[in-house]
């Protein structure tokens, strides 16, 4: 158990819908990273938040957005869903934003878009 | 921009044999390098990391990796494979100061199979 929790574990929805994925970092960790894992694209970085502020963006679509709240949990919002958005979404937390410290990964949310 | 190339999407070894998983990286700034393992239906777990201290890094479960700047490589090895090592392995680079900041940029992964 990494100490990072993600809900829900599984999500099945239809094209065009909007979903919200939730991540609670390890106690004391200020950084939250979101990653997408799919068969064709592999593991891709989406976005990084540190202490409530966006720090870096990766290959995140405009239909996707995220935020980190004062209690440090984070939410990833996916809208106008397409079949290709079906993937495993991981969040990871780290103590700071130095890159030196380990990122601890949650168990992931498996999104299926029908 | 940073990138990682893992040579061989699938590696098969016999139990007790040497494990060698290859990773080459590209980074315009001094990198941090990581190996993660993913077991089926689970998240990723850190095996080891290089953060500019010793070039030979020892990790968990008997794995180690050597950072070779001249070859831009960070290959993962284990002297003797165990059945429980069967999993998917990811090499990743983080380049603070680079475009992606401290995010991990992953390779495509290598699936390790271990036969008895």
PDB file of C-alpha atoms in Angstrom:
ATOM      1  CA  UNK A   1       0.000   0.000   0.000  1.00  0.00           C
ATOM      2  CA  UNK A   2       1.590   3.244  -1.210  1.00  0.00           C
ATOM      3  CA  UNK A   3      -0.606   5.479   0.921  1.00  0.00           C
ATOM      4  CA  UNK A   4      -2.086   7.142  -2.174  1.00  0.00           C
ATOM      5  CA  UNK A   5      -5.796   6.530  -2.642  1.00  0.00           C
ATOM      6  CA  UNK A   6      -7.805   6.878  -5.824  1.00  0.00           C
ATOM      7  CA  UNK A   7     -11.538   6.673  -6.322  1.00  0.00           C
ATOM      8  CA  UNK A   8     -13.377   5.172  -7.992  1.00  0.00           C
ATOM      9  CA  UNK A   9     -11.467   2.029  -8.869  1.00  0.00           C
ATOM     10  CA  UNK A  10     -13.527   1.404 -11.983  1.00  0.00           C
ATOM     11  CA  UNK A  11     -15.675   3.746 -14.025  1.00  0.00           C
ATOM     12  CA  UNK A  12     -17.823   2.846 -17.012  1.00  0.00           C
ATOM     13  CA  UNK A  13     -19.509   5.615 -18.924  1.00  0.00           C
ATOM     14  CA  UNK A  14     -20.694   6.612 -22.379  1.00  0.00           C
ATOM     15  CA  UNK A  15     -19.213   8.839 -25.051  1.00  0.00           C
ATOM     16  CA  UNK A  16     -19.912  12.520 -24.550  1.00  0.00           C
ATOM     17  CA  UNK A  17     -20.173  12.230 -20.783  1.00  0.00           C
ATOM     18  CA  UNK A  18     -18.102  13.897 -18.059  1.00  0.00           C
ATOM     19  CA  UNK A  19     -16.398  12.155 -15.151  1.00  0.00           C
ATOM     20  CA  UNK A  20     -14.310  13.156 -12.159  1.00  0.00           C
ATOM     21  CA  UNK A  21     -11.459  11.086 -10.787  1.00  0.00           C
ATOM     22  CA  UNK A  22     -10.254  11.719  -7.264  1.00  0.00           C
ATOM     23  CA  UNK A  23      -6.834  11.321  -5.689  1.00  0.00           C
ATOM     24  CA  UNK A  24      -5.722  11.675  -2.078  1.00  0.00           C
ATOM     25  CA  UNK A  25      -1.954  11.945  -1.714  1.00  0.00           C
ATOM     26  CA  UNK A  26       0.130  10.440   1.052  1.00  0.00           C
ATOM     27  CA  UNK A  27       0.033  12.370   4.287  1.00  0.00           C
ATOM     28  CA  UNK A  28       2.540  15.216   4.077  1.00  0.00           C
ATOM     29  CA  UNK A  29       3.043  15.080   0.307  1.00  0.00           C
ATOM     30  CA  UNK A  30       2.510  18.385  -1.473  1.00  0.00           C
ATOM     31  CA  UNK A  31       2.901  17.312  -5.099  1.00  0.00           C
ATOM     32  CA  UNK A  32       0.309  15.413  -7.106  1.00  0.00           C
ATOM     33  CA  UNK A  33       0.974  14.126 -10.613  1.00  0.00           C
ATOM     34  CA  UNK A  34      -1.575  12.603 -12.987  1.00  0.00           C
ATOM     35  CA  UNK A  35      -0.650   9.979 -15.585  1.00  0.00           C
ATOM     36  CA  UNK A  36      -2.609   8.092 -18.223  1.00  0.00           C
ATOM     37  CA  UNK A  37      -1.752   4.504 -19.166  1.00  0.00           C
ATOM     38  CA  UNK A  38      -3.138   3.075 -22.383  1.00  0.00           C
ATOM     39  CA  UNK A  39      -2.102   0.213 -24.632  1.00  0.00           C
ATOM     40  CA  UNK A  40      -1.231   2.424 -27.596  1.00  0.00           C
ATOM     41  CA  UNK A  41       0.294   5.441 -25.824  1.00  0.00           C
ATOM     42  CA  UNK A  42       1.876   3.775 -22.806  1.00  0.00           C
ATOM     43  CA  UNK A  43       2.326   5.818 -19.624  1.00  0.00           C
ATOM     44  CA  UNK A  44       1.959   9.529 -20.280  1.00  0.00           C
ATOM     45  CA  UNK A  45       2.281  12.474 -17.959  1.00  0.00           C
ATOM     46  CA  UNK A  46      -0.795  14.679 -17.878  1.00  0.00           C
ATOM     47  CA  UNK A  47      -0.367  17.392 -15.246  1.00  0.00           C
ATOM     48  CA  UNK A  48       1.450  18.267 -12.013  1.00  0.00           C
ATOM     49  CA  UNK A  49       0.194  20.273  -9.061  1.00  0.00           C
ATOM     50  CA  UNK A  50       2.227  21.457  -6.125  1.00  0.00           C
ATOM     51  CA  UNK A  51       0.535  22.842  -3.023  1.00  0.00           C
ATOM     52  CA  UNK A  52      -2.523  23.921  -4.984  1.00  0.00           C
ATOM     53  CA  UNK A  53      -0.733  25.424  -7.966  1.00  0.00           C
ATOM     54  CA  UNK A  54      -0.312  23.976 -11.434  1.00  0.00           C
ATOM     55  CA  UNK A  55       3.400  23.373 -12.075  1.00  0.00           C
ATOM     56  CA  UNK A  56       3.644  21.588 -15.405  1.00  0.00           C
ATOM     57  CA  UNK A  57       1.503  20.204 -18.174  1.00  0.00           C
ATOM     58  CA  UNK A  58       2.181  17.233 -20.346  1.00  0.00           C
ATOM     59  CA  UNK A  59       0.027  15.657 -23.035  1.00  0.00           C
ATOM     60  CA  UNK A  60      -3.241  16.731 -21.476  1.00  0.00           C
ATOM     61  CA  UNK A  61      -6.164  17.337 -23.797  1.00  0.00           C
ATOM     62  CA  UNK A  62      -8.147  20.562 -23.579  1.00  0.00           C
ATOM     63  CA  UNK A  63     -11.195  18.451 -22.634  1.00  0.00           C
ATOM     64  CA  UNK A  64      -9.337  17.439 -19.475  1.00  0.00           C
ATOM     65  CA  UNK A  65      -8.724  19.641 -16.460  1.00  0.00           C
ATOM     66  CA  UNK A  66      -7.491  19.181 -12.942  1.00  0.00           C
ATOM     67  CA  UNK A  67      -7.197  21.003  -9.664  1.00  0.00           C
ATOM     68  CA  UNK A  68      -5.664  20.529  -6.259  1.00  0.00           C
ATOM     69  CA  UNK A  69      -7.654  21.621  -3.253  1.00  0.00           C
ATOM     70  CA  UNK A  70      -6.491  23.221   0.043  1.00  0.00           C
ATOM     71  CA  UNK A  71      -6.544  19.806   1.738  1.00  0.00           C
ATOM     72  CA  UNK A  72      -4.171  18.688  -1.076  1.00  0.00           C
ATOM     73  CA  UNK A  73      -6.463  16.127  -2.653  1.00  0.00           C
ATOM     74  CA  UNK A  74      -6.745  16.433  -6.397  1.00  0.00           C
ATOM     75  CA  UNK A  75      -9.412  15.840  -8.988  1.00  0.00           C
ATOM     76  CA  UNK A  76      -9.039  15.123 -12.689  1.00  0.00           C
ATOM     77  CA  UNK A  77     -12.056  16.100 -14.761  1.00  0.00           C
ATOM     78  CA  UNK A  78     -12.580  14.475 -18.158  1.00  0.00           C
ATOM     79  CA  UNK A  79     -15.329  15.843 -20.373  1.00  0.00           C
ATOM     80  CA  UNK A  80     -16.837  15.105 -23.790  1.00  0.00           C
ATOM     81  CA  UNK A  81     -15.454  11.625 -23.419  1.00  0.00           C
ATOM     82  CA  UNK A  82     -14.385   9.659 -26.462  1.00  0.00           C
ATOM     83  CA  UNK A  83     -13.716   5.958 -26.910  1.00  0.00           C
ATOM     84  CA  UNK A  84     -10.000   6.700 -27.005  1.00  0.00           C
ATOM     85  CA  UNK A  85     -10.085   8.101 -23.489  1.00  0.00           C
ATOM     86  CA  UNK A  86     -10.512   4.583 -22.132  1.00  0.00           C
ATOM     87  CA  UNK A  87      -7.392   4.004 -20.063  1.00  0.00           C
ATOM     88  CA  UNK A  88      -5.964   3.533 -16.605  1.00  0.00           C
ATOM     89  CA  UNK A  89      -5.451   6.859 -14.833  1.00  0.00           C
ATOM     90  CA  UNK A  90      -2.866   7.025 -12.083  1.00  0.00           C
ATOM     91  CA  UNK A  91      -2.076   9.719  -9.654  1.00  0.00           C
ATOM     92  CA  UNK A  92       1.219   9.877  -7.818  1.00  0.00           C
ATOM     93  CA  UNK A  93       2.316  11.988  -4.906  1.00  0.00           C
ATOM     94  CA  UNK A  94       5.676  13.242  -3.785  1.00  0.00           C
ATOM     95  CA  UNK A  95       6.901  15.211  -0.804  1.00  0.00           C
ATOM     96  CA  UNK A  96       8.044  18.251  -2.744  1.00  0.00           C
ATOM     97  CA  UNK A  97       8.641  19.468  -6.306  1.00  0.00           C
ATOM     98  CA  UNK A  98      12.367  18.807  -6.526  1.00  0.00           C
ATOM     99  CA  UNK A  99      12.102  15.601  -8.517  1.00  0.00           C
ATOM    100  CA  UNK A 100      14.623  14.065  -6.116  1.00  0.00           C
ATOM    101  CA  UNK A 101      12.052  12.320  -3.986  1.00  0.00           C
ATOM    102  CA  UNK A 102      10.169   9.213  -4.997  1.00  0.00           C
ATOM    103  CA  UNK A 103       6.737   9.473  -6.551  1.00  0.00           C
ATOM    104  CA  UNK A 104       4.311   7.082  -4.878  1.00  0.00           C
ATOM    105  CA  UNK A 105       1.612   5.771  -7.177  1.00  0.00           C
ATOM    106  CA  UNK A 106      -1.993   5.043  -6.372  1.00  0.00           C
ATOM    107  CA  UNK A 107      -3.767   1.881  -7.586  1.00  0.00           C
ATOM    108  CA  UNK A 108      -5.342   3.740 -10.499  1.00  0.00           C
ATOM    109  CA  UNK A 109      -8.829   4.324 -11.861  1.00  0.00           C
ATOM    110  CA  UNK A 110      -9.778   2.239 -14.855  1.00  0.00           C
ATOM    111  CA  UNK A 111     -12.015   4.262 -17.166  1.00  0.00           C
ATOM    112  CA  UNK A 112     -14.029   2.517 -19.830  1.00  0.00           C
ATOM    113  CA  UNK A 113     -15.891   4.662 -22.349  1.00  0.00           C
ATOM    114  CA  UNK A 114     -18.574   2.810 -24.316  1.00  0.00           C
TER     115      UNK A 114
ATOM    116  CA  UNK B   1      12.726  17.292 -24.566  1.00  0.00           C
ATOM    117  CA  UNK B   2      13.299  14.234 -22.467  1.00  0.00           C
ATOM    118  CA  UNK B   3      12.659  10.740 -23.759  1.00  0.00           C
ATOM    119  CA  UNK B   4      13.285   7.145 -22.759  1.00  0.00           C
ATOM    120  CA  UNK B   5      13.818   4.131 -24.979  1.00  0.00           C
ATOM    121  CA  UNK B   6      13.494   0.637 -23.606  1.00  0.00           C
ATOM    122  CA  UNK B   7      14.989  -1.945 -25.940  1.00  0.00           C
ATOM    123  CA  UNK B   8      12.886  -5.074 -26.076  1.00  0.00           C
ATOM    124  CA  UNK B   9       9.211  -4.996 -25.208  1.00  0.00           C
ATOM    125  CA  UNK B  10       9.424  -8.557 -23.922  1.00  0.00           C
ATOM    126  CA  UNK B  11      12.306 -10.389 -22.238  1.00  0.00           C
ATOM    127  CA  UNK B  12      12.169 -14.055 -21.247  1.00  0.00           C
ATOM    128  CA  UNK B  13      14.614 -15.709 -18.869  1.00  0.00           C
ATOM    129  CA  UNK B  14      14.863 -18.924 -16.920  1.00  0.00           C
ATOM    130  CA  UNK B  15      14.702 -18.961 -13.157  1.00  0.00           C
ATOM    131  CA  UNK B  16      18.206 -18.348 -11.798  1.00  0.00           C
ATOM    132  CA  UNK B  17      19.429 -16.639 -14.965  1.00  0.00           C
ATOM    133  CA  UNK B  18      20.705 -13.087 -15.282  1.00  0.00           C
ATOM    134  CA  UNK B  19      18.110 -10.403 -15.902  1.00  0.00           C
ATOM    135  CA  UNK B  20      19.121  -7.470 -18.119  1.00  0.00           C
ATOM    136  CA  UNK B  21      16.578  -4.827 -19.090  1.00  0.00           C
ATOM    137  CA  UNK B  22      17.884  -2.020 -21.268  1.00  0.00           C
ATOM    138  CA  UNK B  23      17.102   1.663 -21.005  1.00  0.00           C
ATOM    139  CA  UNK B  24      18.510   4.637 -22.879  1.00  0.00           C
ATOM    140  CA  UNK B  25      17.508   8.197 -22.162  1.00  0.00           C
ATOM    141  CA  UNK B  26      17.680  11.581 -23.758  1.00  0.00           C
ATOM    142  CA  UNK B  27      17.707  14.754 -21.699  1.00  0.00           C
ATOM    143  CA  UNK B  28      18.964  18.270 -22.288  1.00  0.00           C
ATOM    144  CA  UNK B  29      19.497  18.814 -18.567  1.00  0.00           C
ATOM    145  CA  UNK B  30      21.043  16.534 -15.906  1.00  0.00           C
ATOM    146  CA  UNK B  31      18.464  13.831 -15.337  1.00  0.00           C
ATOM    147  CA  UNK B  32      17.120  11.829 -12.483  1.00  0.00           C
ATOM    148  CA  UNK B  33      16.523   8.239 -13.589  1.00  0.00           C
ATOM    149  CA  UNK B  34      14.143   5.666 -12.172  1.00  0.00           C
ATOM    150  CA  UNK B  35      13.063   2.069 -12.619  1.00  0.00           C
ATOM    151  CA  UNK B  36       9.520   1.155 -11.633  1.00  0.00           C
ATOM    152  CA  UNK B  37       7.822  -2.246 -11.595  1.00  0.00           C
ATOM    153  CA  UNK B  38       4.145  -2.897 -12.229  1.00  0.00           C
ATOM    154  CA  UNK B  39       2.499  -6.177 -11.253  1.00  0.00           C
ATOM    155  CA  UNK B  40      -0.811  -7.089 -12.906  1.00  0.00           C
ATOM    156  CA  UNK B  41      -3.713  -4.892 -11.832  1.00  0.00           C
ATOM    157  CA  UNK B  42      -1.533  -2.849  -9.530  1.00  0.00           C
ATOM    158  CA  UNK B  43       0.078   0.563  -9.444  1.00  0.00           C
ATOM    159  CA  UNK B  44       3.756   1.248  -9.983  1.00  0.00           C
ATOM    160  CA  UNK B  45       6.383   0.585  -7.345  1.00  0.00           C
ATOM    161  CA  UNK B  46       9.824   2.154  -7.293  1.00  0.00           C
ATOM    162  CA  UNK B  47      12.715  -0.294  -7.697  1.00  0.00           C
ATOM    163  CA  UNK B  48      15.575   2.196  -7.628  1.00  0.00           C
ATOM    164  CA  UNK B  49      16.594   5.717  -8.597  1.00  0.00           C
ATOM    165  CA  UNK B  50      19.663   7.636  -9.728  1.00  0.00           C
ATOM    166  CA  UNK B  51      19.921  11.226  -8.553  1.00  0.00           C
ATOM    167  CA  UNK B  52      23.557  12.102  -9.366  1.00  0.00           C
ATOM    168  CA  UNK B  53      25.200  10.416  -6.391  1.00  0.00           C
ATOM    169  CA  UNK B  54      26.759   6.960  -6.965  1.00  0.00           C
ATOM    170  CA  UNK B  55      26.514   5.738 -10.558  1.00  0.00           C
ATOM    171  CA  UNK B  56      25.821   2.160  -9.453  1.00  0.00           C
ATOM    172  CA  UNK B  57      22.480   2.129  -7.731  1.00  0.00           C
ATOM    173  CA  UNK B  58      21.125  -0.741  -5.673  1.00  0.00           C
ATOM    174  CA  UNK B  59      17.401  -1.195  -5.312  1.00  0.00           C
ATOM    175  CA  UNK B  60      14.876  -3.519  -3.794  1.00  0.00           C
ATOM    176  CA  UNK B  61      14.521  -7.235  -4.508  1.00  0.00           C
ATOM    177  CA  UNK B  62      18.162  -7.615  -5.591  1.00  0.00           C
ATOM    178  CA  UNK B  63      17.961  -5.276  -8.580  1.00  0.00           C
ATOM    179  CA  UNK B  64      20.629  -2.746  -9.472  1.00  0.00           C
ATOM    180  CA  UNK B  65      21.321  -0.306 -12.291  1.00  0.00           C
ATOM    181  CA  UNK B  66      24.341   1.579 -13.540  1.00  0.00           C
ATOM    182  CA  UNK B  67      24.197   5.126 -14.859  1.00  0.00           C
ATOM    183  CA  UNK B  68      26.527   5.586 -17.836  1.00  0.00           C
ATOM    184  CA  UNK B  69      26.534   9.171 -19.006  1.00  0.00           C
ATOM    185  CA  UNK B  70      28.721   8.493 -22.057  1.00  0.00           C
ATOM    186  CA  UNK B  71      26.248   5.886 -23.284  1.00  0.00           C
ATOM    187  CA  UNK B  72      23.124   7.697 -21.978  1.00  0.00           C
ATOM    188  CA  UNK B  73      22.090   4.373 -20.502  1.00  0.00           C
ATOM    189  CA  UNK B  74      20.584   3.135 -17.256  1.00  0.00           C
ATOM    190  CA  UNK B  75      20.237  -0.635 -17.676  1.00  0.00           C
ATOM    191  CA  UNK B  76      18.590  -2.726 -14.951  1.00  0.00           C
ATOM    192  CA  UNK B  77      20.131  -6.015 -13.856  1.00  0.00           C
ATOM    193  CA  UNK B  78      19.562  -8.816 -11.390  1.00  0.00           C
ATOM    194  CA  UNK B  79      22.041 -11.680 -11.070  1.00  0.00           C
ATOM    195  CA  UNK B  80      19.481 -14.437 -10.554  1.00  0.00           C
ATOM    196  CA  UNK B  81      15.856 -14.249 -11.668  1.00  0.00           C
ATOM    197  CA  UNK B  82      13.025 -15.485  -9.484  1.00  0.00           C
ATOM    198  CA  UNK B  83       9.545 -16.437 -10.576  1.00  0.00           C
ATOM    199  CA  UNK B  84       8.172 -13.524  -8.555  1.00  0.00           C
ATOM    200  CA  UNK B  85      10.127 -11.076 -10.756  1.00  0.00           C
ATOM    201  CA  UNK B  86       7.681 -11.618 -13.624  1.00  0.00           C
ATOM    202  CA  UNK B  87       6.100  -8.198 -14.176  1.00  0.00           C
ATOM    203  CA  UNK B  88       6.303  -5.113 -16.372  1.00  0.00           C
ATOM    204  CA  UNK B  89       9.245  -2.814 -15.849  1.00  0.00           C
ATOM    205  CA  UNK B  90       9.362   0.860 -16.712  1.00  0.00           C
ATOM    206  CA  UNK B  91      12.368   3.120 -17.013  1.00  0.00           C
ATOM    207  CA  UNK B  92      11.639   6.810 -16.432  1.00  0.00           C
ATOM    208  CA  UNK B  93      13.468  10.119 -16.562  1.00  0.00           C
ATOM    209  CA  UNK B  94      12.783  13.304 -14.691  1.00  0.00           C
ATOM    210  CA  UNK B  95      14.577  16.473 -15.669  1.00  0.00           C
ATOM    211  CA  UNK B  96      13.987  19.296 -13.213  1.00  0.00           C
ATOM    212  CA  UNK B  97      14.375  22.487 -15.171  1.00  0.00           C
ATOM    213  CA  UNK B  98      13.199  20.793 -18.315  1.00  0.00           C
ATOM    214  CA  UNK B  99       9.907  21.235 -20.097  1.00  0.00           C
ATOM    215  CA  UNK B 100       8.000  18.657 -18.050  1.00  0.00           C
ATOM    216  CA  UNK B 101       9.542  19.773 -14.803  1.00  0.00           C
ATOM    217  CA  UNK B 102       9.751  16.990 -12.255  1.00  0.00           C
ATOM    218  CA  UNK B 103       7.195  14.747 -13.958  1.00  0.00           C
ATOM    219  CA  UNK B 104       8.265  11.269 -14.951  1.00  0.00           C
ATOM    220  CA  UNK B 105       8.682  10.559 -18.635  1.00  0.00           C
ATOM    221  CA  UNK B 106       8.326   6.817 -19.099  1.00  0.00           C
ATOM    222  CA  UNK B 107       9.588   4.324 -21.620  1.00  0.00           C
ATOM    223  CA  UNK B 108       7.152   1.910 -23.274  1.00  0.00           C
ATOM    224  CA  UNK B 109       7.917  -0.776 -20.733  1.00  0.00           C
ATOM    225  CA  UNK B 110       9.454  -4.264 -20.853  1.00  0.00           C
ATOM    226  CA  UNK B 111       7.503  -7.326 -19.835  1.00  0.00           C
ATOM    227  CA  UNK B 112       9.710  -9.820 -18.024  1.00  0.00           C
ATOM    228  CA  UNK B 113       8.712 -13.476 -18.133  1.00  0.00           C
ATOM    229  CA  UNK B 114      10.457 -16.027 -15.916  1.00  0.00           C
ATOM    230  CA  UNK B 115      10.189 -19.727 -16.645  1.00  0.00           C
ATOM    231  CA  UNK B 116      11.023 -22.606 -14.332  1.00  0.00           C
TER     232      UNK B 116
END
